[in-house]
Amino acid sequence: MKVVHALLGLLAFFLAVSSVCAATSSADRSVVPKNGPLVAEISGCTIELGIECSQIIVQCYLVCKEYKSDPSDCFSCLGSQRATCCPCLTKTFGSGFPCQ
């Protein structure tokens, strides 16, 4: 079971990072100093936030990918992370995703 959780964690990370990178053109990217090493920021969804939100995105992906048909199930799955992860959710599910 630990192997499954580890694989899901890796998949979550991969999906979050790849969906953010694929959904963003190079014009949207900037590198900003953040009290230490430079951090790539993609329209508000930083790499740090993408990593933080990757687990909830993977956990809710199947429910939320069709959020227009039943948004209540998606929002219930996301819970309090909906507002926190909004920049990454809009990169994953599209700019029309109602996070707030």
Coordinates of C-alpha atoms in Angstrom, one line a residue:
M1 CA 0.0 0.0 0.0
K2 CA 2.9 2.3 0.7
V3 CA 4.2 1.8 -2.8
V4 CA 0.8 2.8 -4.2
H5 CA 0.8 6.0 -2.1
A6 CA 4.3 6.8 -3.2
L7 CA 3.4 6.3 -6.9
L8 CA 0.3 8.4 -6.5
G9 CA 2.4 11.1 -4.9
L10 CA 4.8 11.0 -7.9
L11 CA 1.9 11.1 -10.3
A12 CA 0.4 14.0 -8.5
F13 CA 3.6 15.9 -8.7
F14 CA 4.1 15.1 -12.4
L15 CA 0.5 16.1 -13.3
A16 CA 0.7 19.3 -11.4
V17 CA 3.9 20.4 -12.9
S18 CA 3.2 19.2 -16.4
S19 CA -0.3 20.7 -16.5
V20 CA 1.0 24.0 -15.3
C21 CA 3.9 24.0 -17.9
A22 CA 1.7 22.8 -20.8
A23 CA -1.0 25.3 -20.1
T24 CA 1.3 28.3 -19.9
S25 CA 3.1 30.0 -22.8
S26 CA 6.6 31.3 -22.2
A27 CA 5.2 34.9 -22.1
D28 CA 3.4 34.0 -18.8
R29 CA 6.6 32.8 -17.1
S30 CA 8.8 35.0 -14.9
V31 CA 11.5 34.3 -12.4
V32 CA 11.1 36.2 -9.1
P33 CA 13.4 36.3 -6.1
K34 CA 11.7 34.9 -3.0
N35 CA 14.1 35.1 0.0
G36 CA 16.5 32.7 -1.4
P37 CA 16.9 30.8 -4.7
L38 CA 14.9 32.0 -7.7
V39 CA 11.5 30.5 -8.1
A40 CA 9.7 30.2 -11.4
E41 CA 6.2 31.7 -11.2
I42 CA 3.6 30.8 -13.7
S43 CA 0.6 33.2 -13.5
G44 CA 0.4 32.9 -9.7
C45 CA 1.0 29.1 -9.6
T46 CA 4.5 28.8 -8.3
I47 CA 6.4 25.5 -8.4
E48 CA 6.1 25.5 -4.6
L49 CA 2.3 25.9 -4.8
G50 CA 2.1 23.3 -7.5
I51 CA 3.8 20.8 -5.3
E52 CA 1.6 21.7 -2.4
C53 CA -1.5 21.4 -4.4
S54 CA -0.6 18.4 -6.5
Q55 CA -2.1 15.8 -4.1
I56 CA -5.5 17.5 -4.1
I57 CA -5.4 18.0 -7.8
V58 CA -4.7 14.3 -8.5
Q59 CA -7.2 13.2 -5.8
C60 CA -10.0 15.3 -7.3
Y61 CA -9.0 15.3 -11.0
L62 CA -11.6 12.8 -12.2
V63 CA -14.4 14.6 -10.3
C64 CA -13.3 18.1 -11.3
K65 CA -12.3 17.6 -15.0
E66 CA -16.0 17.8 -15.8
Y67 CA -16.9 20.4 -13.1
K68 CA -19.4 22.1 -15.4
S69 CA -21.8 19.1 -15.2
D70 CA -21.7 18.8 -11.4
P71 CA -19.6 21.5 -9.7
S72 CA -20.8 20.6 -6.2
D73 CA -19.0 17.2 -6.2
C74 CA -15.8 18.9 -7.4
F75 CA -16.0 21.7 -4.8
S76 CA -16.7 19.2 -2.0
C77 CA -13.7 17.1 -3.0
L78 CA -11.4 20.2 -3.1
G79 CA -12.7 21.5 0.3
S80 CA -10.7 24.3 1.8
Q81 CA -7.9 23.8 -0.7
R82 CA -10.1 25.3 -3.4
A83 CA -9.1 28.9 -2.5
T84 CA -5.5 28.1 -1.6
C85 CA -4.8 26.2 -4.9
C86 CA -6.8 28.5 -7.2
P87 CA -3.9 29.6 -9.4
C88 CA -2.9 26.0 -10.0
L89 CA -6.5 24.8 -10.4
T90 CA -7.2 27.3 -13.1
K91 CA -4.0 26.1 -14.9
T92 CA -5.1 22.5 -14.6
F93 CA -8.8 22.8 -15.3
G94 CA -8.9 25.9 -17.5
S95 CA -9.2 29.7 -17.0
G96 CA -13.0 29.4 -16.5
F97 CA -12.6 27.2 -13.4
P98 CA -14.6 29.0 -10.6
C99 CA -12.2 28.7 -7.6
Q100 CA -13.4 31.5 -5.5

